[in-house]
XYZ file of C-alpha atoms in Angstrom:
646
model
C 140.082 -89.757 -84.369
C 136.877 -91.688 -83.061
C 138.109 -94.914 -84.453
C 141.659 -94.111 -83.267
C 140.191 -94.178 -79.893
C 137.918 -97.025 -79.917
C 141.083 -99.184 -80.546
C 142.967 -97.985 -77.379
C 143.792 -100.744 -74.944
C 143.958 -99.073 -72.624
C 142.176 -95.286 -71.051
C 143.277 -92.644 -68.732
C 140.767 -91.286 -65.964
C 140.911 -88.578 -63.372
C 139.211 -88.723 -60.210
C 137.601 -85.066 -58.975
C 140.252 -83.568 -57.388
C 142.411 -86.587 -57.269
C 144.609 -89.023 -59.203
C 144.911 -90.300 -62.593
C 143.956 -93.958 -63.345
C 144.660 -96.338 -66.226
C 142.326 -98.594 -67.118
C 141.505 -100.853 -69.260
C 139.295 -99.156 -72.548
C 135.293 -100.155 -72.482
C 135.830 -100.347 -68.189
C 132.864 -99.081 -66.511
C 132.632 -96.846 -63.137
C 131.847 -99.807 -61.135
C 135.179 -101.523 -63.203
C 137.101 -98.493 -61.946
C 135.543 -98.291 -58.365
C 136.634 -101.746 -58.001
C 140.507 -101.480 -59.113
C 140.447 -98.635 -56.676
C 139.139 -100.010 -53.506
C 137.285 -102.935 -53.603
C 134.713 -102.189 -50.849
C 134.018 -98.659 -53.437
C 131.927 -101.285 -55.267
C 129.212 -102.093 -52.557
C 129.587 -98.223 -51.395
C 129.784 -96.029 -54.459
C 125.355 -95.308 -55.157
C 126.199 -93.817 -58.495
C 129.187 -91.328 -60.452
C 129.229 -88.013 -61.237
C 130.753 -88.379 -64.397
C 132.371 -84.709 -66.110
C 129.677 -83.049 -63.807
C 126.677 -85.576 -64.791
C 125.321 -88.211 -62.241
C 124.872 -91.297 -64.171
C 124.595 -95.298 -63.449
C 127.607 -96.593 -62.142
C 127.648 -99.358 -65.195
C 128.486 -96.949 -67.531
C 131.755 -96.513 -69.482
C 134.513 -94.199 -68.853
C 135.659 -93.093 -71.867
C 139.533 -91.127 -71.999
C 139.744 -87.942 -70.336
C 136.820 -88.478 -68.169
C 136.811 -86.805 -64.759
C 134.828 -88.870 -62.062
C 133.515 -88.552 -59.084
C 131.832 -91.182 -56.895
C 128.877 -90.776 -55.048
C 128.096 -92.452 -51.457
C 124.522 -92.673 -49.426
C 126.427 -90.084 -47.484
C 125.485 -87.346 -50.438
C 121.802 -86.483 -51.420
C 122.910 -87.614 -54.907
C 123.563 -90.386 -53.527
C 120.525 -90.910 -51.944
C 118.590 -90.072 -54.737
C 119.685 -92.720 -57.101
C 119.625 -95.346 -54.393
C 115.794 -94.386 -53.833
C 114.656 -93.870 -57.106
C 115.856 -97.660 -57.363
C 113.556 -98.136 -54.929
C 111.018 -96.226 -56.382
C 111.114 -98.836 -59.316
C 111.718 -101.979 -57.267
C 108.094 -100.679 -55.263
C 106.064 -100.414 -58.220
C 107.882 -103.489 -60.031
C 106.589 -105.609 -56.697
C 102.943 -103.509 -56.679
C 102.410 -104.963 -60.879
C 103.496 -108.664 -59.888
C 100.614 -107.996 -57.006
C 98.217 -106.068 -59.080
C 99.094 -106.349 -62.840
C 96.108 -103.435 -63.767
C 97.965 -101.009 -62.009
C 98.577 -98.299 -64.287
C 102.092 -96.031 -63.398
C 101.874 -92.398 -63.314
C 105.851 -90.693 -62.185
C 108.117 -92.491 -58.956
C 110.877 -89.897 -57.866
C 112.741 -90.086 -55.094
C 112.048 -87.196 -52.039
C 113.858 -86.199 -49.405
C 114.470 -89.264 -46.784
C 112.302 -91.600 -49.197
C 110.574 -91.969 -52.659
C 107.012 -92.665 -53.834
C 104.912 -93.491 -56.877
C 101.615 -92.328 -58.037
C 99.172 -95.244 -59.347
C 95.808 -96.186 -60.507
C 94.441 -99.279 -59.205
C 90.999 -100.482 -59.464
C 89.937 -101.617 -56.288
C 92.536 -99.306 -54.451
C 95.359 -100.677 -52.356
C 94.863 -100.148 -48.912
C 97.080 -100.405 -45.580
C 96.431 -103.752 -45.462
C 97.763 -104.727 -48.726
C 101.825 -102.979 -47.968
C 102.952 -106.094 -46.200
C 102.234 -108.297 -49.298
C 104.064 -105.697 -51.718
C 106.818 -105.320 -49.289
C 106.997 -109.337 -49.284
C 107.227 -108.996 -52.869
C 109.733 -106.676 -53.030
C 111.852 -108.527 -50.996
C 111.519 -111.319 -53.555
C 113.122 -108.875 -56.259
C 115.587 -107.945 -53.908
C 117.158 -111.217 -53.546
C 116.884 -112.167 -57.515
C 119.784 -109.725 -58.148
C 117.654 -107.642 -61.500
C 120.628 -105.731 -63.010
C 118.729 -102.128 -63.897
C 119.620 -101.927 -67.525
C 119.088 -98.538 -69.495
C 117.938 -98.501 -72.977
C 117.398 -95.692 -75.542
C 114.854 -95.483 -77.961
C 112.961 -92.582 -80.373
C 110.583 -90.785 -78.569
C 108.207 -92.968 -82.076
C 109.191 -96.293 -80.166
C 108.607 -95.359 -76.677
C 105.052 -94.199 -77.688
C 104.161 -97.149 -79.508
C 105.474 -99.301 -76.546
C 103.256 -97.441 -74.022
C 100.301 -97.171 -76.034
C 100.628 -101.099 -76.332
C 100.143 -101.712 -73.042
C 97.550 -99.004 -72.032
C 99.985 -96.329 -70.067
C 98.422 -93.379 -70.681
C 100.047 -91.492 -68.189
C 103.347 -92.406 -69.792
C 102.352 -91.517 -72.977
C 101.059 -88.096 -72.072
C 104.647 -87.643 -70.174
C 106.278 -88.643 -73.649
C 104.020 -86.796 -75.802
C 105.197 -83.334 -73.565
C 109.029 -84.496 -74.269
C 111.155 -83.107 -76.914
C 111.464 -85.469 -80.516
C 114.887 -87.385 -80.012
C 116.267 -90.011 -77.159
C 114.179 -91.616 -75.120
C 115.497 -93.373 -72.107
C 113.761 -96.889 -70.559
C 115.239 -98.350 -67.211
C 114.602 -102.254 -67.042
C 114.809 -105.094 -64.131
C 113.541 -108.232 -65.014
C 110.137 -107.877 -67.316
C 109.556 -104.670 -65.277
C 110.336 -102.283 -67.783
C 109.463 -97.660 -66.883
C 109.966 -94.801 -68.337
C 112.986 -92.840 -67.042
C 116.332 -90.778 -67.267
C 117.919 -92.288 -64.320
C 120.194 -93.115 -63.046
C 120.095 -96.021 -61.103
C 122.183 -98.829 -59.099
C 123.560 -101.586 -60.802
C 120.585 -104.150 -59.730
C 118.496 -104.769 -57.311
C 119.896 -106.296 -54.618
C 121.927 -103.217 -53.460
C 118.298 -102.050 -51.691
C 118.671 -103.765 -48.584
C 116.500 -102.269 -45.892
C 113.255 -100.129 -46.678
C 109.927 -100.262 -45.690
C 106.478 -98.537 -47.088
C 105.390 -95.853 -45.083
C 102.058 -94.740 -46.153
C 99.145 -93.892 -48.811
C 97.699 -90.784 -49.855
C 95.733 -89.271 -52.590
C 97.528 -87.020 -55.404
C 96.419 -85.250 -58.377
C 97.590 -86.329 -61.855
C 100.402 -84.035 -62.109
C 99.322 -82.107 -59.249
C 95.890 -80.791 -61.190
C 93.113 -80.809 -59.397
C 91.392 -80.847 -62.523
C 93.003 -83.894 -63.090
C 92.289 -87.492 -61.948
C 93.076 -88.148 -58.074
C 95.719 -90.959 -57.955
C 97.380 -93.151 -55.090
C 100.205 -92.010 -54.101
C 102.401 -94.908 -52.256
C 105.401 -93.546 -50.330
C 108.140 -95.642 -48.953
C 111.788 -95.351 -47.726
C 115.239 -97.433 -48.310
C 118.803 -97.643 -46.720
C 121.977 -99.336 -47.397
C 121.589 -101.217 -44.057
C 118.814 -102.383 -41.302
C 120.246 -100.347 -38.849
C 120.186 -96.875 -40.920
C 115.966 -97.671 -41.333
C 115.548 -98.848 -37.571
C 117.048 -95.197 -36.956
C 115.001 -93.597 -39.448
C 111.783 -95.175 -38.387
C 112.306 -94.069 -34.977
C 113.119 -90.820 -35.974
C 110.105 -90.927 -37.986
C 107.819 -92.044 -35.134
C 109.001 -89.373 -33.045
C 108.142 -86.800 -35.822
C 104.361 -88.144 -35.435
C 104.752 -87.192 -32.142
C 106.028 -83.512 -32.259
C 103.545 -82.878 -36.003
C 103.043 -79.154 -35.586
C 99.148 -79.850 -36.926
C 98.578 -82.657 -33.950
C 100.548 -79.935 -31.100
C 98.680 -76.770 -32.897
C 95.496 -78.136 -32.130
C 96.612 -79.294 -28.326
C 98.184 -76.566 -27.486
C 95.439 -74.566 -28.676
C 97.950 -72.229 -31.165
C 96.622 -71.780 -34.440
C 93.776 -73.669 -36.719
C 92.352 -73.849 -40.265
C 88.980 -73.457 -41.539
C 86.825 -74.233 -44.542
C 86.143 -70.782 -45.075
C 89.573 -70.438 -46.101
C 91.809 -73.446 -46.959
C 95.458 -72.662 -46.960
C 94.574 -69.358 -44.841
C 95.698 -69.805 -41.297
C 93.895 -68.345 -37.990
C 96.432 -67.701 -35.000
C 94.967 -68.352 -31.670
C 96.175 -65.859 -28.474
C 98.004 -68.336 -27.351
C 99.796 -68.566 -31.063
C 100.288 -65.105 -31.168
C 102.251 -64.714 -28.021
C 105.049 -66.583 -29.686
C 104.338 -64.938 -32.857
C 105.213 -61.602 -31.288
C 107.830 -63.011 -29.150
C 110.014 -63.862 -32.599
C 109.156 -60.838 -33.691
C 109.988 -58.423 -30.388
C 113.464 -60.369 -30.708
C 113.889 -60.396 -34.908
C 113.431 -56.494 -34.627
C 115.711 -56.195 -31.401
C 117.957 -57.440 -33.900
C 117.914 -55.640 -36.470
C 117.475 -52.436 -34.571
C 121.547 -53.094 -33.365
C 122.562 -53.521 -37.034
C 121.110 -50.675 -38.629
C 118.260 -52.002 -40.303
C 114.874 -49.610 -40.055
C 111.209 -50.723 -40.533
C 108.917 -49.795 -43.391
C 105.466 -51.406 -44.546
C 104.241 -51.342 -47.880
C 100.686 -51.768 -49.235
C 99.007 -55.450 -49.620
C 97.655 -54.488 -53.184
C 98.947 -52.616 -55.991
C 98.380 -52.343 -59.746
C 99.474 -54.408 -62.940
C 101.946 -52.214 -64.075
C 104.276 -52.873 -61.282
C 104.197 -56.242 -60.975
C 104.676 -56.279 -64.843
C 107.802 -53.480 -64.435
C 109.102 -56.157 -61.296
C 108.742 -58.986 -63.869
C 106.627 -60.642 -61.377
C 104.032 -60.763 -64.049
C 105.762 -62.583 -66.699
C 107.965 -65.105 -64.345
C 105.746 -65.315 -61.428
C 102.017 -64.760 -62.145
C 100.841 -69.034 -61.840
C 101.578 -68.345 -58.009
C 99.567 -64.578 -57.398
C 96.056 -63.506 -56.899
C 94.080 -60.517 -58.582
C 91.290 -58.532 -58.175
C 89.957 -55.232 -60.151
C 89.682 -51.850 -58.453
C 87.924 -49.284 -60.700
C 87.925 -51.173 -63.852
C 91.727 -51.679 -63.669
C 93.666 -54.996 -62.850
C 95.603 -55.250 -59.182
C 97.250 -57.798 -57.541
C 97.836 -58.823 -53.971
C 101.323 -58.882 -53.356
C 103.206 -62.170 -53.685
C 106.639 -60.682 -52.591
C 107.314 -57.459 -50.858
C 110.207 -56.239 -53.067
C 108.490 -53.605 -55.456
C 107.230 -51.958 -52.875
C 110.618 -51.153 -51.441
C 112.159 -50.370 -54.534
C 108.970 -47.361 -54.800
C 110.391 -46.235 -51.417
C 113.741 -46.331 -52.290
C 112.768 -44.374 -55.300
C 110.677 -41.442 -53.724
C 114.154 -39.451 -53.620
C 117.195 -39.073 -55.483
C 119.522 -41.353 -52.755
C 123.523 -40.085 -51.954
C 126.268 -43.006 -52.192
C 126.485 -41.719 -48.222
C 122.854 -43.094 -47.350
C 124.187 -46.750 -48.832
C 124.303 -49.245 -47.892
C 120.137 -48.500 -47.074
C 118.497 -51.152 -44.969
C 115.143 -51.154 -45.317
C 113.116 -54.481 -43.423
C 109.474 -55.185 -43.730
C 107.993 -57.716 -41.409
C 105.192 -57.934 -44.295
C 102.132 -60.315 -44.830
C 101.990 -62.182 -48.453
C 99.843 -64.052 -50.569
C 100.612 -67.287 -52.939
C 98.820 -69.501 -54.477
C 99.291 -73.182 -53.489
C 97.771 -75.663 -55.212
C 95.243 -77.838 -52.375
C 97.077 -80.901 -52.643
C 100.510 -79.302 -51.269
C 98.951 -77.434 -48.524
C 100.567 -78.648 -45.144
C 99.546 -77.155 -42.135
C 102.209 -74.255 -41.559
C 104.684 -75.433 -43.564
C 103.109 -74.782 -46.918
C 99.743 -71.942 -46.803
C 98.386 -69.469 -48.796
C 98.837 -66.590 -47.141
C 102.423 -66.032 -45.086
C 104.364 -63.290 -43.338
C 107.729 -62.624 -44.580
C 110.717 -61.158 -42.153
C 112.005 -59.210 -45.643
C 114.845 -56.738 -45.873
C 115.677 -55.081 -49.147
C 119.464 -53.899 -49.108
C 120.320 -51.099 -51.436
C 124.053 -51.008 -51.929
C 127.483 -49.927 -54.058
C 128.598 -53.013 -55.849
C 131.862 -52.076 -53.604
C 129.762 -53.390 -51.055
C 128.456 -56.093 -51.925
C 130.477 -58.691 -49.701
C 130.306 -56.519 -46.486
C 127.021 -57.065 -46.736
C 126.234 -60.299 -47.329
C 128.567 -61.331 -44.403
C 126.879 -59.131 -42.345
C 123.945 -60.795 -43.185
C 125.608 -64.531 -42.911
C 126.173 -63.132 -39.276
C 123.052 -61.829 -38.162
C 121.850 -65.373 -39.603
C 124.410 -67.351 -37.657
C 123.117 -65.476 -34.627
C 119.813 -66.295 -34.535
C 119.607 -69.733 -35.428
C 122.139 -70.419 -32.432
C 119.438 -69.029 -30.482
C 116.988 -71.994 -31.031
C 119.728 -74.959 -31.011
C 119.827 -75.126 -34.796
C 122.493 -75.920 -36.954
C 122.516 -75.523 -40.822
C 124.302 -75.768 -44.057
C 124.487 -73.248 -46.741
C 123.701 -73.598 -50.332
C 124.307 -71.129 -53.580
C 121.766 -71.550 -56.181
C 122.830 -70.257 -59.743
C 121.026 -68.558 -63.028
C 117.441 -70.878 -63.580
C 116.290 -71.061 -67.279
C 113.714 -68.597 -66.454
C 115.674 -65.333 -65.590
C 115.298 -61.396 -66.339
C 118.588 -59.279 -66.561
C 122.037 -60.394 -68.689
C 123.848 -62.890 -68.562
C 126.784 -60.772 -67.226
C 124.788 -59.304 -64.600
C 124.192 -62.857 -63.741
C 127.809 -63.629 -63.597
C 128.845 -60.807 -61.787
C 126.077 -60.865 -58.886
C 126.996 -64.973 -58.487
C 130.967 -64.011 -58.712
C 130.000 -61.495 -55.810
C 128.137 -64.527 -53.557
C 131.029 -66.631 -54.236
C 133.590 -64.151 -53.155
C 131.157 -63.628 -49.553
C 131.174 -67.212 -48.495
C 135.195 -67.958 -49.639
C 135.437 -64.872 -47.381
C 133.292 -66.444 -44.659
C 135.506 -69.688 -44.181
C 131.938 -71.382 -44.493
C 131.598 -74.459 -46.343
C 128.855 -74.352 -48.925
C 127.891 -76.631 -52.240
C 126.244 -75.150 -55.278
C 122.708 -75.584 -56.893
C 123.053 -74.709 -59.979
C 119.643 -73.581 -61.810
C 117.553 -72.811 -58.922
C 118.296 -68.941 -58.046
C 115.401 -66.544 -58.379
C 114.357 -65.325 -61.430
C 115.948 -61.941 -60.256
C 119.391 -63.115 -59.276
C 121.660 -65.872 -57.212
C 121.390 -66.236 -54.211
C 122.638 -68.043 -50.849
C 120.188 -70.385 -49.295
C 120.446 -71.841 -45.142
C 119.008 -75.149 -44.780
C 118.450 -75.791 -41.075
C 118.621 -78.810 -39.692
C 116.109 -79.391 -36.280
C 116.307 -81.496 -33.610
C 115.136 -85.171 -35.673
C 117.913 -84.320 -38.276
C 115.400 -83.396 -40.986
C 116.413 -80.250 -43.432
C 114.212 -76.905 -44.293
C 115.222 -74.056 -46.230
C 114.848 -71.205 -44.393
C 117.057 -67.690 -45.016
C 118.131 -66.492 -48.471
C 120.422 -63.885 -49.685
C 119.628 -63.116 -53.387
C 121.867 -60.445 -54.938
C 119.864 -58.662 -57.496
C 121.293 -56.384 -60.289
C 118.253 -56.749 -62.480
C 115.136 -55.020 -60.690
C 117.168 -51.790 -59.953
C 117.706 -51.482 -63.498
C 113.808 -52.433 -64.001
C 113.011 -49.546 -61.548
C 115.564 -47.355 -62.761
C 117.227 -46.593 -59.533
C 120.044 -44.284 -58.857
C 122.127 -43.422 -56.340
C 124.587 -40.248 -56.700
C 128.176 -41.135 -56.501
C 131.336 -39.161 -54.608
C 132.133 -38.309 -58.228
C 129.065 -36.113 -58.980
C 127.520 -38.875 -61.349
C 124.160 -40.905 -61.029
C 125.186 -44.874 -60.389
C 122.652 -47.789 -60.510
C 122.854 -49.544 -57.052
C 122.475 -53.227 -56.354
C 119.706 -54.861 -54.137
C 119.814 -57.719 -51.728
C 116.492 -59.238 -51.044
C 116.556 -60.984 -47.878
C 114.789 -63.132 -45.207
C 116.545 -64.375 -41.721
C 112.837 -66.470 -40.806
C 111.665 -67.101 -44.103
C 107.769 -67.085 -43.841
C 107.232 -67.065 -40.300
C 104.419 -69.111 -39.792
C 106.651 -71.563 -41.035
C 109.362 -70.937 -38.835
C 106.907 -71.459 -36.009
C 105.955 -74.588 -37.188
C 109.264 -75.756 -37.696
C 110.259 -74.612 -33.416
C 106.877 -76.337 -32.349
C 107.880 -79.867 -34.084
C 111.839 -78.665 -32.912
C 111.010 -78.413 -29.172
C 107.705 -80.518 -29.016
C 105.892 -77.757 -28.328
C 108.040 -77.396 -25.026
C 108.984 -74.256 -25.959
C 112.149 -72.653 -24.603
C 110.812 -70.361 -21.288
C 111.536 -66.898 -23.022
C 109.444 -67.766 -25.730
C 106.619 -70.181 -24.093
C 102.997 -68.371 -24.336
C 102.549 -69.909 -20.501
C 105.737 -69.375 -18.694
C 104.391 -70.643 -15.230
C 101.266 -72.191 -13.927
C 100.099 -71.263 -9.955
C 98.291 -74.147 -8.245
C 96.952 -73.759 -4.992
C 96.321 -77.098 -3.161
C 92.841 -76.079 -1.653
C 90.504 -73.148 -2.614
C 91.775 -71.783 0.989
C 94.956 -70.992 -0.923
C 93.641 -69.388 -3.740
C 94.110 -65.691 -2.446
C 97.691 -66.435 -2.067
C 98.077 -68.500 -5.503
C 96.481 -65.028 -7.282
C 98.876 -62.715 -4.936
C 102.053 -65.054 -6.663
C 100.768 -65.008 -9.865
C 100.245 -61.530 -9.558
C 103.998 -60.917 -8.553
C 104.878 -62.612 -11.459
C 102.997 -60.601 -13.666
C 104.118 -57.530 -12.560
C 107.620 -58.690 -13.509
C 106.241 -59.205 -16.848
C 105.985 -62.985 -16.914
C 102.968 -64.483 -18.581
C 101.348 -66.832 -15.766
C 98.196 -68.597 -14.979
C 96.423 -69.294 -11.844
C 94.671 -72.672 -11.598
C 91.523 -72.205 -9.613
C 89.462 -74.740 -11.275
C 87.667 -77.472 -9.794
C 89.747 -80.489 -10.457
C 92.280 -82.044 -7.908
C 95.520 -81.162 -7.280
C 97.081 -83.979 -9.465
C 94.986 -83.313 -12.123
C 95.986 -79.657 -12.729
C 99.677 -80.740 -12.560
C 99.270 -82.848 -15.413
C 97.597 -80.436 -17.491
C 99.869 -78.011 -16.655
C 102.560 -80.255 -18.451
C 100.165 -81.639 -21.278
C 99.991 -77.791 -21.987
C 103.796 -77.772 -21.780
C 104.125 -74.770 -18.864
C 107.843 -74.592 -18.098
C 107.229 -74.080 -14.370
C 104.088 -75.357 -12.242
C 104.074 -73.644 -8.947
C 102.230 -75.371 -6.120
C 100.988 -72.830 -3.066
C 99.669 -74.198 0.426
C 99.938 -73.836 4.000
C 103.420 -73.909 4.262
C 104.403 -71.611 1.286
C 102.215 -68.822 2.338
C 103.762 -68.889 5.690
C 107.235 -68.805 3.896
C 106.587 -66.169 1.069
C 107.794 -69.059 -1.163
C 106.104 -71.400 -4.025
C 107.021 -75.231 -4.274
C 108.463 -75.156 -7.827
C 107.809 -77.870 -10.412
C 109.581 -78.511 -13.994
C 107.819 -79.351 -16.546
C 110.446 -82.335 -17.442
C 113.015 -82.384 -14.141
C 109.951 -82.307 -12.068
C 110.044 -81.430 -8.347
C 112.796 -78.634 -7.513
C 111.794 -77.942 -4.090
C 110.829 -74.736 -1.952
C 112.262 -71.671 -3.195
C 111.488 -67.926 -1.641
C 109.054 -66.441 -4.454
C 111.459 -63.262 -5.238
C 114.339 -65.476 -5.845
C 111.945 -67.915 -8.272
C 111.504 -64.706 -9.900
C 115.265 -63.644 -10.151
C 115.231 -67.432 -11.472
C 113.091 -67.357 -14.185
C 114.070 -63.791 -15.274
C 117.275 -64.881 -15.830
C 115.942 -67.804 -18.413
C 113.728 -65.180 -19.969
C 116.554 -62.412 -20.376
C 119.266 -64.576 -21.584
C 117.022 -66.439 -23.860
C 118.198 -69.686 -22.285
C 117.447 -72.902 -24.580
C 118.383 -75.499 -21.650
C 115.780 -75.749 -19.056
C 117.378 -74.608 -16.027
């Protein structure tokens, strides 16, 4: 049949979702992408080929479905940037031929590569590799694949002193071995890649920092090289200047200005939230449970520590325990809680439940510990120690979708609250999973069914659910275009089974219910990272730790300044009264480096009026208003959770 097929002139193709082709037999994608549309060629990155990304060189054979892939997909992106990924280090051994290669992948927005180099490459020396990737770039190196036994690759590396690729090897399954190639630069790698180098037109190294052999910190520190590349100048210009602007509004640079949160030695990973910090900590929080108060959720805490045996019922300690902490208590083992979930399935469980308490909404606004290796710690973004907005949903299978878009809503309503748009993603089964495979199949059948019901568009990740279940991820997207996963849905048949938890049914009978684990936040010290590099630290008024800032023009005027900022307070505004020594200029521009919404200048002729001489923050001077109808003003921001400064 083979042999029959090999001598076919000609093939017949489908493309996803679209048309049949005939082509000629031993045609690549890139043979295909041309008869279609010509300018496919120079656009297509790479093909998902019967489900499988792959190099656009490779052959169709009959039967195949395909599917090309633009810059305008992250599968895309990520073959176009792990081809730059290659075409950096290729330049970096031309430059320094010691350099010894440790892994390249591509990242969101860019790629890097971890190296050894003896003496290190510095700042200084990006120019010259950039220079020399250039060089590359215009000698058109087709990226050929190659396949060899896992025997040959070993031998190959060994020959030429890559140790880290021969540890990677040695960890690899006996079998196939795959090799990508441009010019004599020759790595190890399964791809895929563009059909040569000169598709990488625009790109630009960004930066150096140290990394731990396969993130170890037992292991050797390495340099770790990062860079970005686009199809076109323009796309980079526009991604540099996004990037610049992201130095700007770093959460770690505004933190420490804005006087919010810090980290110490005493505790790396473990953040300490300053007064100021906390005001908008408890701010989120006031409104998260205002929330959930309307939609019947109600609020439960659950102990920090608890023993062995129910993180190993949970199956937290076979799946999960690289990530928790432990301690002993009375000769016996305890951990601190990574996740809050067993200890609302013990609540659910101190009573025999009716089907007419479900669905059972149980939140926890509860404080976590995880632990992060030191080279991925981040500021807020990635710690040690987190609070999780967590709700565990105890539910008939019958209501499963009800639920979830319940959920979808409450989600959709908050994040239009801080200006945030998102995309939704469902992750499947991961090879790591408790429970059946039909439990599996029914709890992702059940997600799927929610967002079809929705109307919202969504794509799927397949192997990256929790170990527990499926689930439905929101990937905001703030205000410099850049993406973070925030709220989940997972849909959990497994732990109630684990916990043996029972509901009693209409029927008389004992039913096993189902469990949504969810967050609408995520961790929120996260979240609040993610709003202070979002808004600049120029918070929106309702939620801005200093909502106004009274500055009288002479010490004469300071009785008055404390008798407006007093008003104010009374309203239940959080204001400050300026009655330091500096000049009247001065203050102002504090009062903005500190971000204050509103500075309120008091003299002569406001005290005579009753009134305050506003000032915005970024509109600057509003004139003269009456103080009780600057109140009414700023009341109305604070009440309607305004985002526009008005």
């Amino acid at each position: 049949m083979r042999a029959a097929l090999e001598k076919m002139s000609t093939i017949r193709v489908r493309l996803f979702g679209g048309r049949e082709y005939a082509i000629e037999n031993g045609s690549t994608a890139l043979d295909l992408a041309g008869r279609i549309e010509p300018r496919l060629t120079q656009e297509a990155t790479g093909v998902r080929l019967n489900g499988h990304v792959v190099d656009l060189t490779t052959p169709l054979h009959d039967g195949d479905t395909v599917e090309f892939l633009g810059f305008d997909t992250r599968e895309g992106q990520d073959v176009f940037r792990h081809s730059g990924a290659h075409l950096m280090a290729s330049a970096i051994l031309r430059v320094r031929p010691g350099t010894k290669l440790a892994i390249g992948p591509p990242i969101e927005d860019g790629f890097y590569y971890d190296i050894e180099c003896d003496p290190p490459i510095t700042e200084s020396d990006l120019p010259t590799i950039e220079a020399e990737m250039a060089k590359i770039v215009a000698e058109d190196l087709p990226f050929v694949r190659k396949e060899v036994s896992k025997r040959e690759a070993l031998e190959y590396f060994r020959d030429r002193g890559d140790l880290y690729k021969v540890e990677l090897i040695e960890d690899l399954q006996d079998g196939t071995i795959t090799y990508y190639q441009h010019g004599d630069f020759t790595d190890l790698c399964r791809g895929p890649h563009l059909p040569s180098t000169s598709r990488i037109r625009a790109f630009k190294l960004l930066g150096i920092a140290g990394a731990y052999w396969r993130g170890d910190e037992r292991n050797p520190m390495l340099q770790r090289i990062y860079g970005t590349a686009f199809p076109t100048q323009e796309q980079l210009a526009e991604h540099l200047k996004l990037r610049a602007e992201a130095e700007k509004r770093d959460h770690r640079k505004l933190g420490k200005q804005l006087d919010l949160f810090s980290f110490h030695e005493a505790g790396p990973g473990f953040p300490f939230i300053h007064p100021k910090g906390m005001v908008i900590l408890n701010t989120l929080m006031e409104y998260w449970r205002e929330e959930h108060r309307k939609r019947g959720y109600h609020e439960v805490r659950t102990p920090l520590i608890l023993n062995r045996a129910l993180w190993e019922q949970s199956g937290h300690w076979d799946h999960y325990k690289e990530n928790m902490y432990f301690c002993q208590i009375d000769e016996r083992d305890y951990a601190i809680k990574p996740m809050n979930c067993p200890g609302g399935m013990l609540i659910y469980k101190t009573r025999l439940r009716s089907y007419r308490d479900l669905p059972m909404r149980l939140a926890e606004v509860g404080i976590v510990h995880r632990h992060e290796k030191s080279g991925v710690l981040h500021g807020l973004i990635r710690v040690r120690m987190f609070t999780q907005d967590d709700a565990h949903i105890f539910m008939m299978p019958q209501q499963i979708q009800e639920e979830v878009l319940g959920i979808m809503d409450l989600v959709d309503s908050v994040y239009k609250k801080f200006g945030l748009d998102y995309h939704v993603e469902l992750s499947t089964r991961p090879h790591d999973y408790i429970g059946t495979e039909e439990m599996w199949d029914q709890a992702t059948t059940a997600l799927k069914e929610a967002l079809e019901a929705s109307g919202k568009t969504y794509k799927i990740n397949e192997g990256d659910g929790a170990f527990y279940g499926p689930k439905i991820d929101f990937h905001i997207r703030d205000c410099l275009k850049r993406a973070h996963q925030c709220a989940t849905i997972q849909l959990d048949f497994a732990m109630p089974e684990k916990f043996d938890l029972e509901y009693m049914g209409p029927d008389g009978e004992r039913h096993r219910p189902v469990v949504i684990h969810r967050v609408i936040f995520g961790a929120i010290e996260r979240f609040f990272a993610i709003l202070v590099e979002h808004f600049g630290g120029a918070f929106p008024v309702w939620l801005a730790p200093v909502q106004a800032v009274v500055i009288p023009v002479s010490p004469i005027f300071e009785p008055y300044a404390h008798q407006v900022g007093g008003r104010l307070s009374e309203s239940g505004l959080r204001v400050e009264v300026d009655t330091g020594p500096d000049t009247l200029k001065y203050k102002i521009r504090n009062a903005q480096t500190q971000q204050a919404p509103y500075m309120l200048v008091v003299g002569e002729r406001e005290q005579q009026a009753g009134a305050v001489a506003v000032r915005h923050r970024r509109k600057g001077d509003l004139g003269a208003l009456p103080l009780d109808a600057f109140v009414e003003r700023i009341l109305t921001e604070v009440t309607s959770k305004a985002l526009d400064d008005t």
